[in-house]
Structures are given as C-alpha cells and as structure tokens.
C-alpha cells in the first residue's frame, strides 16, 4: 500500500509529493547525498534503494497531463521558506539536486550518516596565538639589561 509524502527542496522551498510504500522510514532530506548511501531516481524502483535523488522541478511539465499512477512524483506548485546559504532567495523551482535518505540498518543497528569529508582551512598558517608580550622576560630592558 502506498501513500503520498510531501518534501521540500532545501535550496528554494519547492514542494514535491512522492507516492511510496508505508514501510519506508525517512532519515533526512538534504542538499547533498549522505556518504555511503545509494540513491535512485523517483521514476526508478526506489523502494529497494537507500534514498531518492530529486532534481527540483524535474518532470513537472510532463506530470501536468499525466493520469493518476503514471508517476510517483508530483510537484505541487507550493513553496515554503528554505535556508539556502549559497543562493538565498533563489527562484523556485531551482533545478538543483537534493536527496531523501531512508533509514538504513546493518547488523540490526541503524547506520548513522558520516559527515562530509571536505575540510576547510581558514586563514592558512597564521599566528599561533594572540599578539602581545611573549612572557615575563619580554618587557622593555632597562639599564644593565634589567
């Protein structure tokens, strides 16, 4: 038995409904894929996948005249607030990818998502501490070196 579940694009807020089976449990909707998850397109058999890869607005024109049951995906035309830090206020639908990840289990335990492996270096090799005196002997020298 299937039912419609609504998701929104984290980039622009466009709302999409996906017809899916009841037993699938959502983990998250993110603007990037989770490391180690395999994603299927909404038109594929995604029930056996670990998630669904959406392209915001893709297929909206084709679904407009489609009969019920032709596609598990439908764009509602609704838009909610989204917090895209890269492009705030981007037009909707934006055409960017986003990902629905299902809960995964290995050896009877839920698999946690691994954080992105991209690290950012801020400022390079700058000073190792604040500027200022370098210790008790760093003050001005008086007569005789004291």
PDB file of C-alpha atoms in Angstrom:
ATOM      1  CA  UNK A   1       0.000   0.000   0.000  1.00  0.00           C
ATOM      2  CA  UNK A   2       1.334   3.425  -0.887  1.00  0.00           C
ATOM      3  CA  UNK A   3       0.673   6.957   0.211  1.00  0.00           C
ATOM      4  CA  UNK A   4       1.848  10.458  -0.741  1.00  0.00           C
ATOM      5  CA  UNK A   5       4.531  12.142   1.335  1.00  0.00           C
ATOM      6  CA  UNK A   6       5.499  15.797   0.839  1.00  0.00           C
ATOM      7  CA  UNK A   7       9.072  17.052   0.844  1.00  0.00           C
ATOM      8  CA  UNK A   8      10.528  20.443   0.042  1.00  0.00           C
ATOM      9  CA  UNK A   9      13.689  21.452  -1.753  1.00  0.00           C
ATOM     10  CA  UNK A  10      16.193  22.729   0.821  1.00  0.00           C
ATOM     11  CA  UNK A  11      17.529  25.188  -1.790  1.00  0.00           C
ATOM     12  CA  UNK A  12      14.360  27.015  -2.894  1.00  0.00           C
ATOM     13  CA  UNK A  13      11.432  25.504  -0.956  1.00  0.00           C
ATOM     14  CA  UNK A  14       9.526  23.950  -3.901  1.00  0.00           C
ATOM     15  CA  UNK A  15       7.210  21.207  -2.577  1.00  0.00           C
ATOM     16  CA  UNK A  16       7.093  17.752  -4.149  1.00  0.00           C
ATOM     17  CA  UNK A  17       4.886  14.770  -3.322  1.00  0.00           C
ATOM     18  CA  UNK A  18       6.226  11.252  -3.658  1.00  0.00           C
ATOM     19  CA  UNK A  19       3.987   8.187  -3.755  1.00  0.00           C
ATOM     20  CA  UNK A  20       5.763   5.480  -1.751  1.00  0.00           C
ATOM     21  CA  UNK A  21       5.295   2.392   0.364  1.00  0.00           C
ATOM     22  CA  UNK A  22       4.286   2.680   4.003  1.00  0.00           C
ATOM     23  CA  UNK A  23       7.203   0.663   5.398  1.00  0.00           C
ATOM     24  CA  UNK A  24       9.906   3.114   4.246  1.00  0.00           C
ATOM     25  CA  UNK A  25      11.266   5.296   7.064  1.00  0.00           C
ATOM     26  CA  UNK A  26      12.744   8.722   6.273  1.00  0.00           C
ATOM     27  CA  UNK A  27      16.089   9.659   7.766  1.00  0.00           C
ATOM     28  CA  UNK A  28      16.612  13.120   6.253  1.00  0.00           C
ATOM     29  CA  UNK A  29      16.235  15.434   3.276  1.00  0.00           C
ATOM     30  CA  UNK A  30      19.498  17.206   2.494  1.00  0.00           C
ATOM     31  CA  UNK A  31      21.014  19.346  -0.267  1.00  0.00           C
ATOM     32  CA  UNK A  32      23.854  16.800  -0.561  1.00  0.00           C
ATOM     33  CA  UNK A  33      23.984  12.993  -0.634  1.00  0.00           C
ATOM     34  CA  UNK A  34      24.890  11.167   2.568  1.00  0.00           C
ATOM     35  CA  UNK A  35      28.214   9.389   2.332  1.00  0.00           C
ATOM     36  CA  UNK A  36      27.686   5.655   1.758  1.00  0.00           C
ATOM     37  CA  UNK A  37      24.022   5.901   0.657  1.00  0.00           C
ATOM     38  CA  UNK A  38      22.930   4.755  -2.824  1.00  0.00           C
ATOM     39  CA  UNK A  39      20.204   6.894  -4.439  1.00  0.00           C
ATOM     40  CA  UNK A  40      17.651   6.081  -7.122  1.00  0.00           C
ATOM     41  CA  UNK A  41      15.651   8.397  -9.350  1.00  0.00           C
ATOM     42  CA  UNK A  42      11.975   8.801  -8.402  1.00  0.00           C
ATOM     43  CA  UNK A  43      10.938   7.094 -11.659  1.00  0.00           C
ATOM     44  CA  UNK A  44      13.040   4.010 -10.794  1.00  0.00           C
ATOM     45  CA  UNK A  45      12.208   1.275  -8.288  1.00  0.00           C
ATOM     46  CA  UNK A  46      13.454   3.299  -5.302  1.00  0.00           C
ATOM     47  CA  UNK A  47      11.874   1.048  -2.638  1.00  0.00           C
ATOM     48  CA  UNK A  48      14.988  -1.137  -2.796  1.00  0.00           C
ATOM     49  CA  UNK A  49      17.361   1.852  -2.750  1.00  0.00           C
ATOM     50  CA  UNK A  50      18.705   3.717   0.271  1.00  0.00           C
ATOM     51  CA  UNK A  51      17.238   7.011  -0.865  1.00  0.00           C
ATOM     52  CA  UNK A  52      15.845   9.113  -3.704  1.00  0.00           C
ATOM     53  CA  UNK A  53      17.686  11.780  -5.717  1.00  0.00           C
ATOM     54  CA  UNK A  54      15.429  14.648  -6.762  1.00  0.00           C
ATOM     55  CA  UNK A  55      16.125  17.402  -9.268  1.00  0.00           C
ATOM     56  CA  UNK A  56      13.997  20.356  -8.214  1.00  0.00           C
ATOM     57  CA  UNK A  57      11.123  20.811 -10.665  1.00  0.00           C
ATOM     58  CA  UNK A  58      12.219  17.997 -12.996  1.00  0.00           C
ATOM     59  CA  UNK A  59       9.278  16.324 -14.654  1.00  0.00           C
ATOM     60  CA  UNK A  60       6.772  18.960 -13.507  1.00  0.00           C
ATOM     61  CA  UNK A  61       5.663  19.718 -17.096  1.00  0.00           C
ATOM     62  CA  UNK A  62       5.413  16.030 -18.058  1.00  0.00           C
ATOM     63  CA  UNK A  63       3.316  15.262 -14.949  1.00  0.00           C
ATOM     64  CA  UNK A  64       0.837  18.070 -15.660  1.00  0.00           C
ATOM     65  CA  UNK A  65      -1.171  15.964 -18.133  1.00  0.00           C
ATOM     66  CA  UNK A  66      -0.311  12.541 -16.745  1.00  0.00           C
ATOM     67  CA  UNK A  67      -3.010  10.288 -15.428  1.00  0.00           C
ATOM     68  CA  UNK A  68      -3.058   9.128 -11.818  1.00  0.00           C
ATOM     69  CA  UNK A  69      -0.481   6.385 -11.215  1.00  0.00           C
ATOM     70  CA  UNK A  70       1.840   7.237 -14.160  1.00  0.00           C
ATOM     71  CA  UNK A  71       4.499   8.793 -11.946  1.00  0.00           C
ATOM     72  CA  UNK A  72       5.169   8.516  -8.219  1.00  0.00           C
ATOM     73  CA  UNK A  73       6.277  12.171  -8.247  1.00  0.00           C
ATOM     74  CA  UNK A  74       4.267  15.380  -8.480  1.00  0.00           C
ATOM     75  CA  UNK A  75       5.311  18.987  -7.897  1.00  0.00           C
ATOM     76  CA  UNK A  76       2.554  20.830  -6.044  1.00  0.00           C
ATOM     77  CA  UNK A  77       3.430  24.399  -7.048  1.00  0.00           C
ATOM     78  CA  UNK A  78       3.641  25.326  -3.354  1.00  0.00           C
ATOM     79  CA  UNK A  79       6.773  26.977  -1.996  1.00  0.00           C
ATOM     80  CA  UNK A  80       7.908  27.066   1.641  1.00  0.00           C
ATOM     81  CA  UNK A  81      10.768  29.003   3.224  1.00  0.00           C
ATOM     82  CA  UNK A  82      14.176  27.457   2.583  1.00  0.00           C
ATOM     83  CA  UNK A  83      17.518  28.489   4.044  1.00  0.00           C
ATOM     84  CA  UNK A  84      19.985  28.199   1.175  1.00  0.00           C
ATOM     85  CA  UNK A  85      23.124  29.972   2.368  1.00  0.00           C
ATOM     86  CA  UNK A  86      24.783  29.746  -1.059  1.00  0.00           C
ATOM     87  CA  UNK A  87      21.950  31.405  -3.017  1.00  0.00           C
ATOM     88  CA  UNK A  88      19.357  32.950  -0.690  1.00  0.00           C
ATOM     89  CA  UNK A  89      16.145  33.915  -2.461  1.00  0.00           C
ATOM     90  CA  UNK A  90      16.772  31.637  -5.460  1.00  0.00           C
ATOM     91  CA  UNK A  91      13.800  31.231  -7.834  1.00  0.00           C
ATOM     92  CA  UNK A  92      11.582  28.171  -7.417  1.00  0.00           C
ATOM     93  CA  UNK A  93      11.874  25.542  -8.834  1.00  0.00           C
ATOM     94  CA  UNK A  94      15.643  25.915  -8.903  1.00  0.00           C
ATOM     95  CA  UNK A  95      16.708  22.796 -10.859  1.00  0.00           C
ATOM     96  CA  UNK A  96      19.266  21.777  -8.216  1.00  0.00           C
ATOM     97  CA  UNK A  97      19.607  18.290  -6.741  1.00  0.00           C
ATOM     98  CA  UNK A  98      18.503  17.291  -3.255  1.00  0.00           C
ATOM     99  CA  UNK A  99      18.335  13.935  -1.527  1.00  0.00           C
ATOM    100  CA  UNK A 100      15.833  11.944   0.510  1.00  0.00           C
ATOM    101  CA  UNK A 101      17.654   9.358   2.604  1.00  0.00           C
ATOM    102  CA  UNK A 102      15.885   6.369   4.130  1.00  0.00           C
ATOM    103  CA  UNK A 103      16.851   4.822   7.456  1.00  0.00           C
ATOM    104  CA  UNK A 104      19.390   2.027   6.903  1.00  0.00           C
ATOM    105  CA  UNK A 105      20.251  -0.890   9.132  1.00  0.00           C
ATOM    106  CA  UNK A 106      23.388  -3.027   9.284  1.00  0.00           C
ATOM    107  CA  UNK A 107      23.601  -5.949  11.709  1.00  0.00           C
ATOM    108  CA  UNK A 108      20.315  -4.848  13.274  1.00  0.00           C
ATOM    109  CA  UNK A 109      21.548  -1.332  14.114  1.00  0.00           C
ATOM    110  CA  UNK A 110      20.680   1.951  12.456  1.00  0.00           C
ATOM    111  CA  UNK A 111      23.518   3.342  10.334  1.00  0.00           C
ATOM    112  CA  UNK A 112      24.413   6.925  11.183  1.00  0.00           C
ATOM    113  CA  UNK A 113      25.387   9.303   8.423  1.00  0.00           C
ATOM    114  CA  UNK A 114      29.075  10.117   8.061  1.00  0.00           C
ATOM    115  CA  UNK A 115      29.734  13.862   7.946  1.00  0.00           C
ATOM    116  CA  UNK A 116      31.046  15.332   4.724  1.00  0.00           C
ATOM    117  CA  UNK A 117      34.739  14.667   4.244  1.00  0.00           C
ATOM    118  CA  UNK A 118      35.555  18.144   2.922  1.00  0.00           C
ATOM    119  CA  UNK A 119      37.584  20.106   5.436  1.00  0.00           C
ATOM    120  CA  UNK A 120      38.065  23.847   5.342  1.00  0.00           C
ATOM    121  CA  UNK A 121      41.282  25.621   6.324  1.00  0.00           C
ATOM    122  CA  UNK A 122      40.593  29.145   7.457  1.00  0.00           C
ATOM    123  CA  UNK A 123      43.429  31.647   7.282  1.00  0.00           C
ATOM    124  CA  UNK A 124      46.197  29.189   6.448  1.00  0.00           C
ATOM    125  CA  UNK A 125      49.271  29.215   8.698  1.00  0.00           C
ATOM    126  CA  UNK A 126      48.590  32.363  10.667  1.00  0.00           C
ATOM    127  CA  UNK A 127      49.852  33.244  14.133  1.00  0.00           C
ATOM    128  CA  UNK A 128      49.583  30.519  16.752  1.00  0.00           C
ATOM    129  CA  UNK A 129      48.389  32.930  19.424  1.00  0.00           C
ATOM    130  CA  UNK A 130      47.344  36.478  20.086  1.00  0.00           C
ATOM    131  CA  UNK A 131      49.824  39.328  19.715  1.00  0.00           C
ATOM    132  CA  UNK A 132      51.261  40.728  22.916  1.00  0.00           C
ATOM    133  CA  UNK A 133      54.063  40.210  25.403  1.00  0.00           C
ATOM    134  CA  UNK A 134      55.964  36.968  24.964  1.00  0.00           C
ATOM    135  CA  UNK A 135      56.343  36.209  28.679  1.00  0.00           C
ATOM    136  CA  UNK A 136      57.901  37.609  31.848  1.00  0.00           C
ATOM    137  CA  UNK A 137      61.233  38.433  30.190  1.00  0.00           C
ATOM    138  CA  UNK A 138      59.665  40.066  27.131  1.00  0.00           C
ATOM    139  CA  UNK A 139      59.236  43.540  28.650  1.00  0.00           C
ATOM    140  CA  UNK A 140      61.428  46.549  27.951  1.00  0.00           C
ATOM    141  CA  UNK A 141      65.043  46.313  29.022  1.00  0.00           C
ATOM    142  CA  UNK A 142      66.356  48.844  31.488  1.00  0.00           C
ATOM    143  CA  UNK A 143      69.926  49.814  32.292  1.00  0.00           C
ATOM    144  CA  UNK A 144      72.091  46.765  32.640  1.00  0.00           C
ATOM    145  CA  UNK A 145      69.590  44.531  30.805  1.00  0.00           C
ATOM    146  CA  UNK A 146      67.035  44.525  33.641  1.00  0.00           C
TER     147      UNK A 146
END
